[in-house]
PDB file of C-alpha atoms in Angstrom:
ATOM      1  CA  MET A 529       7.275  12.133  -7.450  1.00  0.00           C
ATOM      2  CA  THR A 530      10.132  11.165  -9.689  1.00  0.00           C
ATOM      3  CA  ASP A 531      10.348  11.953 -13.375  1.00  0.00           C
ATOM      4  CA  GLY A 532      10.696   8.311 -14.381  1.00  0.00           C
ATOM      5  CA  THR A 533      14.378   8.647 -15.430  1.00  0.00           C
ATOM      6  CA  VAL A 534      16.079   7.149 -12.399  1.00  0.00           C
ATOM      7  CA  GLY A 535      19.341   5.584 -13.405  1.00  0.00           C
ATOM      8  CA  ASP A 536      19.594   7.297 -16.848  1.00  0.00           C
ATOM      9  CA  GLU A 537      22.960   8.558 -18.074  1.00  0.00           C
ATOM     10  CA  PRO A 538      23.169  11.807 -20.069  1.00  0.00           C
ATOM     11  CA  GLY A 539      23.230  11.183 -23.798  1.00  0.00           C
ATOM     12  CA  THR A 540      22.095   7.578 -23.597  1.00  0.00           C
ATOM     13  CA  GLU A 541      18.765   5.975 -24.318  1.00  0.00           C
ATOM     14  CA  ARG A 542      16.775   5.099 -21.179  1.00  0.00           C
ATOM     15  CA  THR A 543      16.399   1.385 -20.615  1.00  0.00           C
ATOM     16  CA  LEU A 544      14.114  -0.261 -18.072  1.00  0.00           C
ATOM     17  CA  PRO A 545      16.059  -1.473 -15.024  1.00  0.00           C
ATOM     18  CA  PRO A 546      15.895  -5.245 -14.492  1.00  0.00           C
ATOM     19  CA  TRP A 547      13.159  -6.483 -12.158  1.00  0.00           C
ATOM     20  CA  TRP A 548      15.650  -7.452  -9.479  1.00  0.00           C
ATOM     21  CA  VAL A 549      17.115  -3.948  -9.373  1.00  0.00           C
ATOM     22  CA  VAL A 550      13.700  -2.427  -8.695  1.00  0.00           C
ATOM     23  CA  LEU A 551      12.955  -5.077  -6.094  1.00  0.00           C
ATOM     24  CA  LEU A 552      16.219  -4.416  -4.288  1.00  0.00           C
ATOM     25  CA  VAL A 553      15.450  -0.706  -4.207  1.00  0.00           C
ATOM     26  CA  GLY A 554      12.119  -1.409  -2.528  1.00  0.00           C
ATOM     27  CA  LEU A 555      13.643  -3.823  -0.046  1.00  0.00           C
ATOM     28  CA  ALA A 556      16.427  -1.402   0.779  1.00  0.00           C
ATOM     29  CA  ILE A 557      13.945   1.376   1.489  1.00  0.00           C
ATOM     30  CA  ALA A 558      11.920  -0.972   3.669  1.00  0.00           C
ATOM     31  CA  ALA A 559      15.062  -1.848   5.612  1.00  0.00           C
ATOM     32  CA  VAL A 560      15.872   1.830   6.109  1.00  0.00           C
ATOM     33  CA  ALA A 561      12.324   2.459   7.307  1.00  0.00           C
ATOM     34  CA  PHE A 562      12.665  -0.444   9.712  1.00  0.00           C
ATOM     35  CA  ALA A 563      15.740   1.156  11.253  1.00  0.00           C
ATOM     36  CA  ILE A 564      14.228   4.635  11.252  1.00  0.00           C
ATOM     37  CA  GLY A 565      11.140   3.280  12.957  1.00  0.00           C
ATOM     38  CA  ARG A 566      13.246   1.914  15.790  1.00  0.00           C
ATOM     39  CA  PHE A 567      15.074   5.170  16.384  1.00  0.00           C
ATOM     40  CA  SER A 568      12.130   7.517  15.827  1.00  0.00           C
ATOM     41  CA  THR A 569       9.730   5.681  18.134  1.00  0.00           C
ATOM     42  CA  PHE A 570      12.106   4.378  20.795  1.00  0.00           C
ATOM     43  CA  GLY A 571      11.442   5.851  24.189  1.00  0.00           C
ATOM     44  CA  ILE A 572       8.108   7.502  23.366  1.00  0.00           C
ATOM     45  CA  ALA A 573       6.073   7.750  26.539  1.00  0.00           C
ATOM     46  CA  GLY A 574       2.754   5.971  26.859  1.00  0.00           C
ATOM     47  CA  SER A 575       1.378   2.482  27.070  1.00  0.00           C
ATOM     48  CA  THR A 576       2.376  -0.153  24.538  1.00  0.00           C
ATOM     49  CA  PRO A 577      -0.456  -1.311  22.254  1.00  0.00           C
ATOM     50  CA  GLY A 578      -1.503  -4.872  23.010  1.00  0.00           C
ATOM     51  CA  GLU A 579      -3.113  -7.794  21.248  1.00  0.00           C
ATOM     52  CA  GLY A 580      -6.556  -6.846  19.941  1.00  0.00           C
ATOM     53  CA  SER A 581      -5.693  -3.136  19.754  1.00  0.00           C
ATOM     54  CA  ALA A 582      -6.542  -0.998  16.744  1.00  0.00           C
ATOM     55  CA  ASP A 583      -2.848  -0.147  16.468  1.00  0.00           C
ATOM     56  CA  ALA A 584      -1.874  -3.793  15.986  1.00  0.00           C
ATOM     57  CA  GLY A 585      -4.815  -4.565  13.710  1.00  0.00           C
ATOM     58  CA  PHE A 586      -4.058  -1.612  11.474  1.00  0.00           C
ATOM     59  CA  ALA A 587      -0.351  -2.495  11.251  1.00  0.00           C
ATOM     60  CA  ARG A 588      -1.128  -6.098  10.301  1.00  0.00           C
ATOM     61  CA  ASP A 589      -3.918  -5.428   7.814  1.00  0.00           C
ATOM     62  CA  MET A 590      -2.197  -2.514   6.127  1.00  0.00           C
ATOM     63  CA  GLN A 591       1.016  -4.509   5.691  1.00  0.00           C
ATOM     64  CA  MET A 592      -0.979  -7.115   3.755  1.00  0.00           C
ATOM     65  CA  HIS A 593      -2.785  -4.408   1.805  1.00  0.00           C
ATOM     66  CA  HIS A 594       0.453  -2.651   0.922  1.00  0.00           C
ATOM     67  CA  ALA A 595       2.059  -5.912  -0.225  1.00  0.00           C
ATOM     68  CA  GLN A 596      -0.465  -6.254  -3.032  1.00  0.00           C
ATOM     69  CA  ALA A 597      -0.086  -2.598  -4.018  1.00  0.00           C
ATOM     70  CA  VAL A 598       3.689  -3.034  -4.304  1.00  0.00           C
ATOM     71  CA  ASP A 599       3.220  -6.160  -6.417  1.00  0.00           C
ATOM     72  CA  MET A 600       0.827  -4.409  -8.819  1.00  0.00           C
ATOM     73  CA  ALA A 601       2.998  -1.289  -9.010  1.00  0.00           C
ATOM     74  CA  MET A 602       6.097  -3.286  -9.885  1.00  0.00           C
ATOM     75  CA  THR A 603       4.156  -5.223 -12.513  1.00  0.00           C
ATOM     76  CA  ILE A 604       3.116  -2.063 -14.362  1.00  0.00           C
ATOM     77  CA  TYR A 605       6.504  -0.418 -13.808  1.00  0.00           C
ATOM     78  CA  ALA A 606       8.066  -3.220 -15.816  1.00  0.00           C
ATOM     79  CA  GLU A 607       5.387  -3.146 -18.528  1.00  0.00           C
ATOM     80  CA  THR A 608       4.241   0.423 -19.203  1.00  0.00           C
ATOM     81  CA  ASP A 609       5.714   2.745 -21.807  1.00  0.00           C
ATOM     82  CA  ASP A 610       4.036   5.764 -20.196  1.00  0.00           C
ATOM     83  CA  ASP A 611       6.593   7.818 -18.257  1.00  0.00           C
ATOM     84  CA  GLU A 612       4.038   9.454 -15.947  1.00  0.00           C
ATOM     85  CA  LEU A 613       2.496   6.109 -15.014  1.00  0.00           C
ATOM     86  CA  ARG A 614       5.919   4.541 -14.516  1.00  0.00           C
ATOM     87  CA  ALA A 615       6.881   7.374 -12.147  1.00  0.00           C
ATOM     88  CA  LEU A 616       3.672   6.917 -10.160  1.00  0.00           C
ATOM     89  CA  ALA A 617       4.205   3.153  -9.967  1.00  0.00           C
ATOM     90  CA  TYR A 618       7.741   3.737  -8.683  1.00  0.00           C
ATOM     91  CA  ASP A 619       6.439   6.093  -6.003  1.00  0.00           C
ATOM     92  CA  ILE A 620       3.777   3.613  -4.897  1.00  0.00           C
ATOM     93  CA  ALA A 621       6.178   0.662  -4.803  1.00  0.00           C
ATOM     94  CA  THR A 622       8.907   2.440  -2.870  1.00  0.00           C
ATOM     95  CA  GLY A 623       6.624   4.482  -0.614  1.00  0.00           C
ATOM     96  CA  GLN A 624       4.477   1.556   0.445  1.00  0.00           C
ATOM     97  CA  SER A 625       7.519  -0.694   0.894  1.00  0.00           C
ATOM     98  CA  SER A 626       8.853   1.922   3.303  1.00  0.00           C
ATOM     99  CA  GLN A 627       5.583   2.049   5.238  1.00  0.00           C
ATOM    100  CA  ARG A 628       5.444  -1.750   5.412  1.00  0.00           C
ATOM    101  CA  GLY A 629       8.896  -1.757   6.982  1.00  0.00           C
ATOM    102  CA  GLU A 630       7.823   0.749   9.609  1.00  0.00           C
ATOM    103  CA  MET A 631       4.642  -1.148  10.479  1.00  0.00           C
ATOM    104  CA  LEU A 632       6.577  -4.397  10.758  1.00  0.00           C
ATOM    105  CA  ASP A 633       8.862  -2.688  13.252  1.00  0.00           C
ATOM    106  CA  TRP A 634       5.934  -1.417  15.339  1.00  0.00           C
ATOM    107  CA  LEU A 635       4.769  -4.989  15.908  1.00  0.00           C
ATOM    108  CA  VAL A 636       8.287  -6.150  16.717  1.00  0.00           C
ATOM    109  CA  ARG A 637       8.700  -3.296  19.196  1.00  0.00           C
ATOM    110  CA  TRP A 638       5.322  -4.066  20.788  1.00  0.00           C
ATOM    111  CA  GLY A 639       6.207  -7.751  21.122  1.00  0.00           C
ATOM    112  CA  LEU A 640       3.255  -8.837  18.962  1.00  0.00           C
ATOM    113  CA  PRO A 641       3.026 -11.344  16.077  1.00  0.00           C
ATOM    114  CA  GLN A 642       2.872 -10.013  12.554  1.00  0.00           C
ATOM    115  CA  TYR A 643      -0.404 -11.777  11.720  1.00  0.00           C
ATOM    116  CA  ASP A 644      -3.662 -12.790  13.365  1.00  0.00           C
ATOM    117  CA  ASP A 645      -6.718 -14.769  12.279  1.00  0.00           C
ATOM    118  CA  GLN A 646      -9.272 -11.941  12.548  1.00  0.00           C
ATOM    119  CA  PRO A 647      -8.388  -9.251  10.029  1.00  0.00           C
ATOM    120  CA  MET A 648     -10.560  -6.127  10.055  1.00  0.00           C
ATOM    121  CA  ALA A 649     -12.098  -6.953  13.457  1.00  0.00           C
ATOM    122  CA  TRP A 650     -10.292  -3.979  15.021  1.00  0.00           C
ATOM    123  CA  MET A 651     -12.391  -1.574  12.899  1.00  0.00           C
ATOM    124  CA  ALA A 652     -15.694  -2.494  14.603  1.00  0.00           C
ATOM    125  CA  ALA A 653     -15.640   0.498  16.961  1.00  0.00           C
ATOM    126  CA  SER A 654     -14.656   3.069  14.349  1.00  0.00           C
ATOM    127  CA  ASP A 655     -16.700   6.207  13.724  1.00  0.00           C
ATOM    128  CA  SER A 656     -15.540   6.308  10.092  1.00  0.00           C
ATOM    129  CA  GLY A 657     -18.820   4.842   8.879  1.00  0.00           C
ATOM    130  CA  HIS A 658     -17.268   1.830   7.176  1.00  0.00           C
ATOM    131  CA  ALA A 659     -18.415  -1.433   8.743  1.00  0.00           C
ATOM    132  CA  HIS A 660     -16.449  -4.556   7.985  1.00  0.00           C
ATOM    133  CA  GLY A 661     -17.788  -8.029   8.509  1.00  0.00           C
ATOM    134  CA  GLY A 662     -19.270 -11.126   6.936  1.00  0.00           C
ATOM    135  CA  THR A 663     -22.858 -12.052   6.333  1.00  0.00           C
ATOM    136  CA  ASP A 664     -25.201 -12.711   9.276  1.00  0.00           C
ATOM    137  CA  GLY A 665     -22.668 -11.356  11.746  1.00  0.00           C
ATOM    138  CA  GLU A 666     -20.114 -14.032  10.882  1.00  0.00           C
ATOM    139  CA  PRO A 667     -16.420 -13.201  10.382  1.00  0.00           C
ATOM    140  CA  PRO A 668     -15.798 -12.220   6.751  1.00  0.00           C
ATOM    141  CA  SER A 669     -14.529 -14.852   4.359  1.00  0.00           C
ATOM    142  CA  ASP A 670     -11.211 -14.271   2.641  1.00  0.00           C
ATOM    143  CA  GLU A 671     -13.055 -13.184  -0.502  1.00  0.00           C
ATOM    144  CA  GLU A 672     -15.312 -10.797   1.448  1.00  0.00           C
ATOM    145  CA  MET A 673     -12.350  -9.352   3.316  1.00  0.00           C
ATOM    146  CA  ARG A 674     -10.397  -8.681   0.134  1.00  0.00           C
ATOM    147  CA  GLU A 675     -13.422  -7.068  -1.472  1.00  0.00           C
ATOM    148  CA  GLN A 676     -13.985  -4.813   1.549  1.00  0.00           C
ATOM    149  CA  MET A 677     -10.334  -3.786   1.454  1.00  0.00           C
ATOM    150  CA  GLY A 678     -10.514  -2.967  -2.268  1.00  0.00           C
ATOM    151  CA  MET A 679      -7.959  -5.650  -3.080  1.00  0.00           C
ATOM    152  CA  ALA A 680      -7.648  -7.369  -6.447  1.00  0.00           C
ATOM    153  CA  SER A 681      -8.644 -10.991  -6.848  1.00  0.00           C
ATOM    154  CA  ASP A 682      -6.175 -13.645  -8.017  1.00  0.00           C
ATOM    155  CA  ALA A 683      -7.862 -13.606 -11.421  1.00  0.00           C
ATOM    156  CA  GLU A 684      -7.511  -9.828 -11.685  1.00  0.00           C
ATOM    157  CA  LEU A 685      -3.841  -9.993 -10.757  1.00  0.00           C
ATOM    158  CA  ALA A 686      -3.238 -12.703 -13.362  1.00  0.00           C
ATOM    159  CA  ALA A 687      -5.009 -10.614 -16.003  1.00  0.00           C
ATOM    160  CA  LEU A 688      -2.895  -7.571 -15.103  1.00  0.00           C
ATOM    161  CA  LYS A 689       0.325  -9.565 -15.443  1.00  0.00           C
ATOM    162  CA  ALA A 690      -0.788 -10.908 -18.834  1.00  0.00           C
ATOM    163  CA  ALA A 691      -1.928  -7.551 -20.236  1.00  0.00           C
ATOM    164  CA  THR A 692       0.167  -5.281 -22.443  1.00  0.00           C
ATOM    165  CA  GLY A 693       0.044  -1.725 -23.734  1.00  0.00           C
ATOM    166  CA  GLN A 694      -2.986   0.449 -23.025  1.00  0.00           C
ATOM    167  CA  GLN A 695      -4.895  -2.538 -21.646  1.00  0.00           C
ATOM    168  CA  ALA A 696      -2.253  -3.038 -18.964  1.00  0.00           C
ATOM    169  CA  ASP A 697      -2.088   0.672 -18.112  1.00  0.00           C
ATOM    170  CA  CYS A 698      -5.852   1.010 -17.779  1.00  0.00           C
ATOM    171  CA  SER A 699      -6.238  -2.245 -15.853  1.00  0.00           C
ATOM    172  CA  PHE A 700      -3.616  -1.119 -13.356  1.00  0.00           C
ATOM    173  CA  LEU A 701      -5.257   2.266 -12.865  1.00  0.00           C
ATOM    174  CA  THR A 702      -8.681   0.700 -12.279  1.00  0.00           C
ATOM    175  CA  LEU A 703      -7.322  -1.810  -9.767  1.00  0.00           C
ATOM    176  CA  MET A 704      -5.113   0.671  -7.925  1.00  0.00           C
ATOM    177  CA  ILE A 705      -7.826   3.319  -7.592  1.00  0.00           C
ATOM    178  CA  ARG A 706     -10.097   0.691  -6.032  1.00  0.00           C
ATOM    179  CA  HIS A 707      -7.200  -0.489  -3.866  1.00  0.00           C
ATOM    180  CA  HIS A 708      -6.583   3.030  -2.546  1.00  0.00           C
ATOM    181  CA  GLU A 709     -10.303   3.555  -1.985  1.00  0.00           C
ATOM    182  CA  GLY A 710     -10.256   0.463   0.230  1.00  0.00           C
ATOM    183  CA  ALA A 711      -7.211   1.649   2.173  1.00  0.00           C
ATOM    184  CA  ILE A 712      -8.557   5.080   3.084  1.00  0.00           C
ATOM    185  CA  PRO A 713     -11.362   3.810   5.397  1.00  0.00           C
ATOM    186  CA  MET A 714      -8.799   1.613   7.163  1.00  0.00           C
ATOM    187  CA  ALA A 715      -6.555   4.617   7.718  1.00  0.00           C
ATOM    188  CA  GLU A 716      -9.521   6.707   8.877  1.00  0.00           C
ATOM    189  CA  ALA A 717     -10.394   4.009  11.420  1.00  0.00           C
ATOM    190  CA  ALA A 718      -6.808   4.043  12.682  1.00  0.00           C
ATOM    191  CA  VAL A 719      -6.972   7.815  13.140  1.00  0.00           C
ATOM    192  CA  ASP A 720     -10.158   7.304  15.175  1.00  0.00           C
ATOM    193  CA  LEU A 721      -9.052   4.333  17.257  1.00  0.00           C
ATOM    194  CA  ALA A 722      -5.263   4.003  17.505  1.00  0.00           C
ATOM    195  CA  ALA A 723      -3.635   4.858  20.829  1.00  0.00           C
ATOM    196  CA  ASP A 724      -0.085   5.375  19.525  1.00  0.00           C
ATOM    197  CA  GLU A 725       0.508   8.881  18.194  1.00  0.00           C
ATOM    198  CA  ARG A 726       2.918   7.630  15.524  1.00  0.00           C
ATOM    199  CA  VAL A 727       0.275   5.204  14.194  1.00  0.00           C
ATOM    200  CA  ARG A 728      -2.279   8.013  13.928  1.00  0.00           C
ATOM    201  CA  THR A 729       0.228  10.255  12.181  1.00  0.00           C
ATOM    202  CA  VAL A 730       1.160   7.616   9.614  1.00  0.00           C
ATOM    203  CA  ALA A 731      -2.512   6.806   9.012  1.00  0.00           C
ATOM    204  CA  GLN A 732      -3.280  10.481   8.385  1.00  0.00           C
ATOM    205  CA  THR A 733      -0.353  10.651   5.952  1.00  0.00           C
ATOM    206  CA  MET A 734      -1.784   7.664   4.077  1.00  0.00           C
ATOM    207  CA  ILE A 735      -5.188   9.343   3.778  1.00  0.00           C
ATOM    208  CA  LYS A 736      -3.668  12.482   2.256  1.00  0.00           C
ATOM    209  CA  GLY A 737      -1.192  10.659   0.021  1.00  0.00           C
ATOM    210  CA  GLN A 738      -3.571   8.079  -1.370  1.00  0.00           C
ATOM    211  CA  SER A 739      -6.351  10.633  -1.899  1.00  0.00           C
ATOM    212  CA  PHE A 740      -3.911  12.669  -3.993  1.00  0.00           C
ATOM    213  CA  GLU A 741      -2.857   9.570  -5.938  1.00  0.00           C
ATOM    214  CA  ILE A 742      -6.495   8.687  -6.679  1.00  0.00           C
ATOM    215  CA  GLN A 743      -6.898  12.133  -8.268  1.00  0.00           C
ATOM    216  CA  ALA A 744      -3.698  11.645 -10.265  1.00  0.00           C
ATOM    217  CA  MET A 745      -4.743   8.194 -11.478  1.00  0.00           C
ATOM    218  CA  THR A 746      -8.225   9.410 -12.444  1.00  0.00           C
ATOM    219  CA  SER A 747      -6.569  12.108 -14.562  1.00  0.00           C
ATOM    220  CA  MET A 748      -4.319   9.474 -16.162  1.00  0.00           C
ATOM    221  CA  GLN A 749      -7.375   7.358 -17.034  1.00  0.00           C
ATOM    222  CA  GLN A 750      -8.830  10.307 -18.924  1.00  0.00           C
ATOM    223  CA  ARG A 751      -5.539  11.065 -20.679  1.00  0.00           C
ATOM    224  CA  LEU A 752      -5.011   7.445 -21.716  1.00  0.00           C
ATOM    225  CA  GLY A 753      -8.601   7.003 -22.895  1.00  0.00           C
ATOM    226  CA  CYS A 754      -9.452   4.266 -20.428  1.00  0.00           C
ATOM    227  CA  GLY A 755     -13.070   3.139 -20.452  1.00  0.00           C
ATOM    228  CA  GLY A 756     -15.323   3.574 -17.438  1.00  0.00           C
TER     229      GLY A 756
END
């Protein structure tokens, strides 16, 4: 984790980097991850995951999930005055941008589209104990899917962007803890079901990393005096 002083010069007051600078950092890391993904996975023996596989479903759904996390992290990075929270937001934004780039490359390498019309369906056979579906056996609606994934609603995102000070800090922590709690079952299902060793390894890394971040954010809630 960084100390929140990236880009500071000795003897000068720290100023918040412009939004576009932070965005370019995230995009650059994603591009590096894209290239690394090609070199690190090229030539690995084994069958290529196909359409309908857990590998493809996880890569698609987690890309979408990560996109919202990056958006929320960059929002609070630009707003908060808390150095510890800013450092965490930076780590989330850059780390998940990197993972998105790698998952995008998996799908390119497998010759599969980046999106499908049945998100979460790949988790049906998981032993993780987290069922995902709509009511009466129907495919989940967009609202149900986002709720199952722990994602923020449009109204919650708008409120986060409008908030300031402690309200913004606490709102972000509440939303991101829930977001991480929705991601962990997805990663657990990928560990159970994915055929590609690299996919399972990345999923396991997500479980460990996001579990640690949940603990860190819960501690920040207590320090900042956030309500329950």
